[in-house]
CSV table of C-alpha atoms and ligand atoms in Angstrom, one decimal:
chain,number,residue,atom,x,y,z
V,1,MET,CA,10.0,49.1,2.0
V,2,ALA,CA,6.4,48.6,0.8
V,3,LEU,CA,6.3,45.3,2.7
V,4,LYS,CA,7.6,47.0,5.9
V,5,ARG,CA,4.9,49.6,5.6
V,6,LEU,CA,2.2,47.0,5.1
V,7,ILE,CA,3.4,45.1,8.2
V,8,GLU,CA,3.5,48.3,10.3
V,9,GLN,CA,-0.1,49.0,9.3
V,10,SER,CA,-1.2,45.5,10.2
V,11,PRO,CA,-3.8,45.2,13.1
V,12,ILE,CA,-1.5,42.5,14.5
V,13,PHE,CA,1.7,44.6,14.3
V,14,ASP,CA,2.2,44.5,18.1
V,15,ILE,CA,2.0,40.7,18.1
V,16,TYR,CA,4.4,40.7,15.1
V,17,GLN,CA,6.9,42.7,17.1
V,18,LYS,CA,6.6,40.4,20.1
V,19,VAL,CA,7.2,37.3,18.0
V,20,ILE,CA,10.1,38.8,16.1
V,21,SER,CA,11.8,39.7,19.4
V,22,GLU,CA,11.2,36.1,20.5
V,23,LYS,CA,8.7,36.9,23.2
V,24,ARG,CA,6.0,34.4,24.0
V,25,ILE,CA,2.5,35.4,22.9
V,26,SER,CA,-0.4,35.3,25.3
V,27,GLU,CA,-3.8,33.5,24.9
V,28,ASP,CA,-5.4,37.0,24.1
V,29,ASP,CA,-2.8,37.4,21.4
V,30,ALA,CA,-3.6,34.0,20.0
V,31,LEU,CA,-7.3,34.8,20.0
V,32,ARG,CA,-6.6,38.1,18.1
V,33,LEU,CA,-4.6,36.1,15.5
V,34,PHE,CA,-7.6,33.8,15.0
V,35,GLN,CA,-9.8,36.9,14.5
V,36,THR,CA,-7.6,38.7,12.0
V,37,ASN,CA,-8.0,38.5,8.3
V,38,ASP,CA,-4.4,39.6,7.8
V,39,ILE,CA,-3.3,36.2,6.5
V,40,HIS,CA,-0.1,37.6,4.9
V,41,THR,CA,1.4,38.8,8.2
V,42,LEU,CA,0.2,35.7,9.9
V,43,GLY,CA,2.0,33.5,7.3
V,44,LEU,CA,5.1,35.7,7.4
V,45,LEU,CA,5.3,35.3,11.2
V,46,ALA,CA,4.7,31.5,11.2
V,47,ASN,CA,7.2,31.1,8.4
V,48,THR,CA,9.9,33.1,10.3
V,49,ILE,CA,9.6,30.8,13.3
V,50,ARG,CA,9.4,27.7,11.0
V,51,GLU,CA,12.7,28.7,9.3
V,52,LYS,CA,14.3,29.5,12.6
V,53,LYS,CA,13.5,26.1,14.1
V,54,ASN,CA,13.7,23.9,11.0
V,55,ASN,CA,15.6,25.9,8.4
V,56,ASN,CA,14.5,25.1,4.9
V,57,TYR,CA,13.9,21.4,5.6
V,58,THR,CA,10.6,19.6,5.3
V,59,TYR,CA,10.3,16.3,6.9
V,60,TYR,CA,8.4,13.2,5.9
V,61,ASN,CA,8.5,9.5,6.9
V,62,ILE,CA,7.8,6.3,5.2
V,63,ASN,CA,5.0,4.8,7.3
V,64,ARG,CA,1.9,2.8,7.2
V,65,HIS,CA,-1.3,3.2,9.2
V,66,ILE,CA,-3.1,0.1,10.4
V,67,ASP,CA,-6.5,0.6,12.1
V,68,TYR,CA,-6.7,-2.9,13.8
V,69,SER,CA,-10.5,-2.7,14.4
V,70,ASN,CA,-13.3,-0.2,14.1
V,71,VAL,CA,-15.4,-1.9,16.8
V,72,CYS,CA,-15.9,0.7,19.5
V,73,SER,CA,-17.9,0.9,22.7
V,74,VAL,CA,-18.6,4.6,22.3
V,75,SER,CA,-19.9,6.7,19.5
V,76,CYS,CA,-18.2,10.1,19.1
V,77,LYS,CA,-20.4,12.5,17.0
V,78,PHE,CA,-17.5,13.4,14.6
V,79,CYS,CA,-16.5,9.8,13.9
V,80,ALA,CA,-17.5,8.0,10.6
V,81,PHE,CA,-15.1,5.1,11.3
V,82,SER,CA,-16.5,3.3,14.4
V,83,ARG,CA,-19.1,0.6,14.5
V,84,PHE,CA,-20.7,-1.2,17.4
V,85,LYS,CA,-19.9,-4.9,17.7
V,86,GLY,CA,-22.0,-6.9,15.2
V,87,GLU,CA,-23.1,-3.8,13.3
V,88,GLU,CA,-22.8,-3.9,9.5
V,89,GLY,CA,-19.4,-2.7,8.4
V,90,ALA,CA,-17.6,-3.7,11.7
V,91,TYR,CA,-14.3,-5.3,11.2
V,92,GLU,CA,-11.5,-6.9,13.3
V,93,PHE,CA,-8.1,-7.8,11.9
V,94,THR,CA,-6.4,-10.8,13.5
V,95,ILE,CA,-2.8,-10.4,14.8
V,96,ASP,CA,-1.8,-12.5,11.9
V,97,GLU,CA,-3.4,-10.2,9.3
V,98,ILE,CA,-1.8,-7.2,11.0
V,99,CYS,CA,1.6,-8.8,10.8
V,100,LYS,CA,1.1,-9.7,7.1
V,101,ARG,CA,0.2,-6.1,6.3
V,102,ALA,CA,3.3,-4.9,8.3
V,103,LYS,CA,5.6,-7.3,6.5
V,104,ALA,CA,4.3,-6.4,3.1
V,105,ALA,CA,4.8,-2.7,3.9
V,106,LEU,CA,8.3,-3.3,5.0
V,107,ASP,CA,9.2,-5.5,2.0
V,108,GLN,CA,7.6,-3.3,-0.6
V,109,GLU,CA,7.8,0.3,0.8
V,110,HIS,CA,10.7,0.0,3.3
V,111,ILE,CA,8.6,1.6,6.0
V,112,THR,CA,10.3,2.8,9.2
V,113,GLU,CA,7.1,3.4,11.2
V,114,LEU,CA,3.7,1.7,11.9
V,115,HIS,CA,1.0,3.9,13.2
V,116,ILE,CA,-1.6,1.6,14.8
V,117,VAL,CA,-4.9,2.6,16.5
V,118,GLY,CA,-8.4,1.2,16.8
V,119,GLY,CA,-11.8,1.6,18.5
V,120,LEU,CA,-12.4,0.9,22.2
V,121,HIS,CA,-13.0,-2.8,21.7
V,122,PRO,CA,-15.4,-4.2,24.3
V,123,ASP,CA,-14.0,-7.8,24.4
V,124,TYR,CA,-10.3,-8.0,23.8
V,125,PRO,CA,-8.2,-9.0,26.8
V,126,PHE,CA,-5.2,-6.8,27.6
V,127,GLU,CA,-2.9,-9.7,26.4
V,128,TRP,CA,-4.3,-9.2,22.9
V,129,TYR,CA,-2.6,-5.8,22.7
V,130,GLU,CA,0.6,-7.1,24.2
V,131,ASN,CA,0.6,-10.1,21.8
V,132,MET,CA,0.0,-7.8,18.8
V,133,LEU,CA,3.1,-5.7,19.8
V,134,ARG,CA,5.2,-8.8,20.4
V,135,ALA,CA,4.2,-10.4,17.1
V,136,LEU,CA,5.0,-7.1,15.3
V,137,LYS,CA,8.4,-6.7,16.9
V,138,HIS,CA,9.1,-10.3,15.9
V,139,THR,CA,7.9,-9.9,12.3
V,140,VAL,CA,9.3,-6.4,11.6
V,141,PRO,CA,11.9,-5.7,14.3
V,142,THR,CA,13.3,-2.6,12.6
V,143,VAL,CA,10.0,-0.8,12.5
V,144,HIS,CA,9.1,1.8,15.1
V,145,LEU,CA,5.7,1.0,16.7
V,146,LYS,CA,3.6,4.1,17.3
V,147,CYS,CA,0.4,2.7,18.7
V,148,PHE,CA,-2.7,3.5,20.8
V,149,THR,CA,-4.1,7.0,21.4
V,150,ALA,CA,-4.4,8.3,25.0
V,151,VAL,CA,-8.1,7.5,24.8
V,152,GLU,CA,-7.3,3.9,24.2
V,153,ILE,CA,-4.7,3.9,27.0
V,154,ASP,CA,-7.4,5.4,29.4
V,155,PHE,CA,-9.9,2.8,28.2
V,156,PHE,CA,-7.4,0.0,29.0
V,157,ALA,CA,-6.7,1.4,32.4
V,158,ASN,CA,-10.4,1.5,33.3
V,159,LYS,CA,-11.2,-1.9,31.8
V,160,PHE,CA,-8.2,-3.8,33.2
V,161,ASP,CA,-8.1,-1.9,36.5
V,162,MET,CA,-4.5,-0.7,36.1
V,163,THR,CA,-2.8,2.8,36.3
V,164,TYR,CA,-1.6,4.6,33.2
V,165,GLU,CA,1.9,3.8,34.3
V,166,GLU,CA,1.3,0.1,34.6
V,167,ILE,CA,-0.4,0.0,31.2
V,168,LEU,CA,2.3,1.9,29.5
V,169,LYS,CA,5.1,0.0,31.1
V,170,ARG,CA,3.6,-3.3,30.0
V,171,LEU,CA,3.0,-2.1,26.5
V,172,LYS,CA,6.5,-0.7,26.3
V,173,GLU,CA,7.9,-4.0,27.5
V,174,ALA,CA,5.9,-5.7,24.7
V,175,GLY,CA,7.4,-3.4,22.0
V,176,LEU,CA,5.6,0.0,22.1
V,177,ASP,CA,7.9,2.8,21.0
V,178,SER,CA,5.8,5.9,21.1
V,179,LEU,CA,2.2,7.2,21.2
V,180,PRO,CA,0.3,9.0,18.5
V,181,GLY,CA,-1.6,12.2,19.2
V,182,GLY,CA,-5.2,11.2,18.4
V,183,GLY,CA,-8.2,11.4,20.7
V,184,ALA,CA,-7.4,15.0,21.9
V,185,GLU,CA,-10.3,16.5,19.9
V,186,ILE,CA,-11.1,19.8,21.7
V,187,PHE,CA,-10.1,19.7,25.3
V,188,HIS,CA,-12.7,22.2,26.6
V,189,GLU,CA,-15.4,20.4,28.6
V,190,ASP,CA,-18.3,22.4,27.0
V,191,ILE,CA,-17.3,20.9,23.6
V,192,ARG,CA,-16.1,17.5,24.8
V,193,LYS,CA,-19.3,16.7,26.6
V,194,GLN,CA,-21.2,17.3,23.3
V,195,ILE,CA,-19.1,15.6,20.7
V,196,CYS,CA,-17.4,12.8,22.6
V,197,PRO,CA,-19.0,12.0,26.0
V,198,GLY,CA,-18.0,8.6,27.4
V,199,LYS,CA,-14.3,8.7,26.6
V,200,ALA,CA,-11.2,10.1,28.3
V,201,THR,CA,-11.5,13.7,29.5
V,202,ALA,CA,-9.0,16.4,28.6
V,203,ASP,CA,-7.3,16.0,32.0
V,204,GLN,CA,-7.0,12.2,31.5
V,205,TRP,CA,-5.6,12.7,27.9
V,206,ILE,CA,-3.0,15.1,29.3
V,207,GLN,CA,-2.2,12.7,32.2
V,208,VAL,CA,-1.6,9.8,29.8
V,209,HIS,CA,0.8,11.9,27.8
V,210,GLU,CA,2.6,13.2,30.9
V,211,THR,CA,3.0,9.6,32.1
V,212,ALA,CA,4.3,8.5,28.7
V,213,HIS,CA,6.8,11.3,28.7
V,214,SER,CA,8.0,10.3,32.2
V,215,LEU,CA,8.6,6.8,30.9
V,216,GLY,CA,10.7,8.1,28.0
V,217,LEU,CA,8.0,7.5,25.4
V,218,SER,CA,7.7,10.5,23.1
V,219,THR,CA,4.3,11.5,21.8
V,220,THR,CA,2.5,13.8,19.4
V,221,ALA,CA,-0.6,16.0,19.9
V,222,THR,CA,-3.6,16.8,17.7
V,223,MET,CA,-6.6,19.1,17.7
V,224,LEU,CA,-9.8,18.4,15.8
V,225,TYR,CA,-11.1,21.8,14.6
V,226,GLY,CA,-13.9,23.2,12.4
V,227,HIS,CA,-17.0,21.7,14.1
V,228,ILE,CA,-19.0,23.2,17.0
V,229,GLU,CA,-16.0,24.8,18.8
V,230,ASN,CA,-15.1,28.5,18.6
V,231,TYR,CA,-11.7,30.3,18.5
V,232,ARG,CA,-11.6,30.5,22.4
V,233,HIS,CA,-11.8,26.7,22.6
V,234,ARG,CA,-9.0,26.3,20.1
V,235,VAL,CA,-6.8,28.7,22.2
V,236,ASP,CA,-7.7,26.9,25.4
V,237,HIS,CA,-6.6,23.6,23.7
V,238,LEU,CA,-3.3,25.1,22.6
V,239,ARG,CA,-2.7,26.6,26.1
V,240,ARG,CA,-3.0,23.2,27.8
V,241,LEU,CA,-0.6,21.6,25.3
V,242,ARG,CA,2.0,24.4,25.7
V,243,GLU,CA,1.8,24.1,29.5
V,244,LEU,CA,2.4,20.3,29.4
V,245,GLN,CA,5.2,20.7,27.0
V,246,ASP,CA,6.8,23.3,29.3
V,247,LYS,CA,6.8,20.6,32.0
V,248,THR,CA,8.0,17.6,30.0
V,249,SER,CA,9.3,18.5,26.6
V,250,GLY,CA,7.9,15.1,25.5
V,251,PHE,CA,5.9,16.2,22.4
V,252,GLN,CA,7.6,16.0,19.1
V,253,THR,CA,4.9,17.5,16.9
V,254,PHE,CA,1.5,19.2,16.8
V,255,ILE,CA,-1.0,18.1,14.1
V,256,PRO,CA,-4.2,20.2,13.7
V,257,LEU,CA,-6.9,18.0,12.1
V,258,ALA,CA,-9.6,19.6,10.0
V,259,PHE,CA,-13.1,18.1,10.6
V,260,HIS,CA,-14.5,16.0,7.8
V,261,PRO,CA,-18.3,15.8,8.3
V,262,ASP,CA,-19.5,13.1,5.8
V,263,HIS,CA,-21.3,10.1,7.3
V,264,THR,CA,-21.0,11.6,10.8
V,265,ALA,CA,-23.6,12.8,13.3
V,266,LEU,CA,-22.3,16.4,12.6
V,267,ASP,CA,-22.9,16.3,8.8
V,268,GLN,CA,-24.8,19.6,8.9
V,269,PHE,CA,-21.3,21.3,9.0
V,270,ALA,CA,-19.1,22.1,6.0
V,271,ARG,CA,-15.4,21.3,6.1
V,272,PRO,CA,-13.3,24.2,7.3
V,273,SER,CA,-12.1,26.5,4.5
V,274,GLY,CA,-8.6,26.6,3.2
V,275,ILE,CA,-8.0,30.0,4.9
V,276,GLU,CA,-9.2,28.5,8.2
V,277,ASP,CA,-6.8,25.6,7.8
V,278,LEU,CA,-3.8,27.8,7.0
V,279,LYS,CA,-4.7,30.2,9.9
V,280,THR,CA,-4.9,27.3,12.4
V,281,LEU,CA,-1.6,25.8,11.2
V,282,ALA,CA,0.1,29.2,11.3
V,283,ILE,CA,-1.2,30.2,14.8
V,284,SER,CA,-0.2,26.7,16.1
V,285,ARG,CA,3.3,27.4,14.9
V,286,ILE,CA,3.4,30.9,16.5
V,287,TYR,CA,1.7,30.0,19.8
V,288,LEU,CA,3.3,26.6,20.4
V,289,ASP,CA,6.8,28.0,20.6
V,290,ASN,CA,8.0,24.9,22.6
V,291,PHE,CA,6.9,22.3,20.0
V,292,PRO,CA,9.8,21.4,17.6
V,293,HIS,CA,7.5,20.5,14.6
V,294,ILE,CA,4.1,21.3,13.1
V,295,LYS,CA,2.7,18.7,10.8
V,296,ALA,CA,0.2,19.0,8.0
V,297,TYR,CA,-1.4,15.6,7.6
V,298,TRP,CA,-1.8,15.7,3.8
V,299,ILE,CA,-4.5,13.0,3.8
V,300,MET,CA,-6.7,15.4,5.8
V,301,LEU,CA,-5.6,18.7,4.3
V,302,GLY,CA,-5.5,17.8,0.6
V,303,ILE,CA,-2.2,17.8,-1.3
V,304,LYS,CA,-2.4,21.3,-2.7
V,305,LEU,CA,-3.1,23.0,0.6
V,306,ALA,CA,-0.5,20.8,2.4
V,307,GLN,CA,2.1,22.1,-0.1
V,308,LEU,CA,1.0,25.7,0.5
V,309,SER,CA,1.1,25.1,4.3
V,310,LEU,CA,4.9,24.8,4.0
V,311,SER,CA,5.0,28.6,3.9
V,312,PHE,CA,2.5,28.9,6.8
V,313,GLY,CA,4.6,27.3,9.6
V,314,VAL,CA,4.5,23.6,8.6
V,315,ASP,CA,7.7,21.7,8.4
V,316,ASP,CA,6.4,18.1,8.3
V,317,LEU,CA,4.0,16.3,5.9
V,318,ASP,CA,3.6,13.0,7.7
V,319,GLY,CA,4.4,10.1,5.5
V,320,THR,CA,3.4,7.7,2.7
V,321,VAL,CA,0.5,6.5,5.0
V,322,ILE,CA,-1.2,3.6,3.0
V,323,GLU,CA,-4.7,2.4,3.7
V,324,GLU,CA,-6.1,5.3,5.7
V,325,ARG,CA,-9.6,4.7,6.9
V,326,ILE,CA,-10.6,7.3,9.4
V,327,TYR,CA,-10.7,10.3,7.0
V,328,HIS,CA,-11.8,8.4,3.9
V,329,MET,CA,-14.9,7.1,5.7
V,330,ALA,CA,-15.6,10.7,6.6
V,331,GLY,CA,-15.4,12.0,3.0
V,332,ALA,CA,-11.7,12.7,2.3
V,333,ASP,CA,-11.0,12.6,-1.4
V,334,THR,CA,-7.2,12.5,-1.2
V,335,PRO,CA,-5.4,9.4,-2.4
V,336,GLU,CA,-4.6,6.9,0.4
V,337,ILE,CA,-1.0,6.7,-0.6
V,338,MET,CA,1.6,9.0,-1.9
V,339,THR,CA,4.9,7.7,-3.2
V,340,VAL,CA,8.2,9.0,-1.8
V,341,SER,CA,9.0,10.7,-5.1
V,342,GLN,CA,5.6,12.4,-5.2
V,343,LEU,CA,6.2,13.7,-1.6
V,344,GLN,CA,9.7,14.9,-2.5
V,345,LYS,CA,8.5,16.6,-5.6
V,346,LEU,CA,5.8,18.6,-3.9
V,347,ILE,CA,8.3,19.7,-1.2
V,348,ARG,CA,10.9,20.7,-3.8
V,349,GLU,CA,8.4,22.7,-5.8
V,350,VAL,CA,8.1,25.2,-3.0
V,351,GLY,CA,11.8,25.5,-2.6
V,352,ARG,CA,12.1,23.4,0.5
V,353,ILE,CA,14.5,20.5,1.0
V,354,PRO,CA,12.9,17.1,1.6
V,355,VAL,CA,14.3,15.1,4.5
V,356,GLU,CA,13.3,11.6,5.2
V,357,ARG,CA,13.1,11.2,9.0
V,358,ASP,CA,12.4,8.4,11.5
V,359,THR,CA,9.6,8.8,14.0
V,360,LEU,CA,11.9,10.6,16.5
V,361,TYR,CA,13.1,13.1,13.7
V,362,LYS,CA,16.5,11.5,13.2
V,363,SER,CA,17.3,12.5,9.6
V,364,LEU,CA,17.6,9.4,7.4
V,365,LYS,CA,18.1,11.0,4.0
V,366,VAL,CA,18.4,14.7,3.0
V,367,GLN,CA,17.5,15.2,-0.7
V,368,GLU,CA,19.6,18.3,-1.6
V,369,ILE,CA,19.0,17.9,-5.3
V,370,ALA,CA,17.8,21.1,-7.0
V,371,LEU,CA,14.5,21.2,-8.8
V,372,VAL,CA,14.9,21.1,-12.6
S,1,V47,O1,-8.3,10.7,17.0
S,1,V47,C1,-11.8,11.2,13.7
S,1,V47,C2,-9.7,12.5,14.3
S,1,V47,C3,-7.8,11.2,14.8
S,1,V47,C4,-12.6,12.6,12.2
S,1,V47,O2,0.1,11.4,15.9
S,1,V47,C5,-11.4,13.1,12.6
S,1,V47,O3,1.4,11.7,14.1
S,1,V47,C6,-11.5,14.9,11.2
S,1,V47,O4,-4.8,11.2,15.4
S,1,V47,N1,-12.8,14.5,10.8
S,1,V47,C7,-7.0,10.1,14.2
S,1,V47,N2,-10.8,14.2,12.2
S,1,V47,C8,-5.8,10.7,13.3
S,1,V47,C9,-4.7,11.1,14.2
S,1,V47,C10,-3.4,11.3,13.5
S,1,V47,C11,-3.2,11.5,12.2
S,1,V47,C12,-2.0,11.7,11.6
S,1,V47,C13,-0.8,11.7,12.4
S,1,V47,C14,-1.0,11.6,13.8
S,1,V47,C15,0.2,11.6,14.6
S,1,V47,C16,-2.2,11.4,14.4
S,1,V47,O5,-8.6,11.8,13.7
S,1,V47,C17,-8.9,10.9,15.8
S,1,V47,C18,-9.8,12.1,15.8
S,1,V47,O6,-9.2,13.1,16.5
S,1,V47,N3,-10.9,12.2,13.6
S,1,V47,N4,-12.8,11.4,12.8
S,1,V47,C19,-13.3,13.3,11.2
S,1,V47,N5,-14.5,12.9,10.8
S,2,SF4,FE1,-14.5,5.3,19.0
S,2,SF4,FE2,-12.3,6.8,18.5
S,2,SF4,FE3,-14.4,6.9,16.8
S,2,SF4,FE4,-14.6,8.0,19.2
S,2,SF4,S1,-13.2,8.6,17.6
S,2,SF4,S2,-16.1,6.6,18.2
S,2,SF4,S3,-13.4,6.6,20.5
S,2,SF4,S4,-13.1,5.1,17.2
């Protein structure tokens, strides 16, 4: 009864009623959710939807990230990872090195997914990317290849004078299985032109994903928050994603990414607070009613907060990862790898059931063992 009274007195009680009766919330509602300090009602709402959609399950996968090169033709203000060609710290993996890393991860960790991205390399011919995919399919044929952000796809289209469809069809033929959600940053033009001029616009990012969905390639979506944007920009970002998902149903997951400022041109900012992280995850779960999954990328969020987020709308913790660079170059102090048993333990500790999934959310192993 006390809880009922508390909820009834909440400044977001009208939104609570909407969500409980399965009505879609508006952009104004989402903005009010960002403005509220009633984190308990927010968490309760997000958790209700999370349990309706994904029961008590929490998903993870066994994956490896490979960032094939940090050489990039542009310089986004939030990025600590990229280097211009010839600059100190620039690196390029050969296709052979990439395959060796992939094979080692399959043999030692039994990965089911490779997540491969890189900078916008000024010199590589298109065949380099095709050859990388072909070599990987030959070396680790069972592994799902989730490669290239929409920003990279847009860069290839401009550089090699092809349409998104032509690029994606050729990459698919070479072995591409799906696209990751990076490069979305904040869609709003006022922010984009300040933090990442010179790369794909929001419309282009959306168009690449729409094209991928039309070709049967599923994708994920991200939002980089906690820098110069405000809540209205975040809501605008979520709105554009919900609209595309209404059209295509091609997104699997949404992953909010907390800004890490170290060694970036925006290092005057602090990292978003824990409350800000939980709010953003919870509101994403509530507003994006057409997204099946919300992921907390533990590398970025920290392990303790990622665990707590499982009560704030999150049903997915990404994977074992291995050799993450983008966040660790920007100051992340999380480990670069978590073992499967560590992942399972932190899921079980909050009373959820760990489920190993493949990239497309087919359950591979459900760990129904009770916590002792
Ligand atoms: O595109 C770069 C962001 C993204 C910083 O699709 C930064 O399942 C915070 O997209 N602070 C790469 N963020 C990571 C990414 C991702 C991660 C996990 C899972 C999936 C998925 C995708 O990271 C970049 C950019 O948006 N980023 N620098 C930074 N300093
Ligand atoms: Fe290059 Fe991507 Fe870094 Fe921007 S975020 S500088 S496109 S590597």
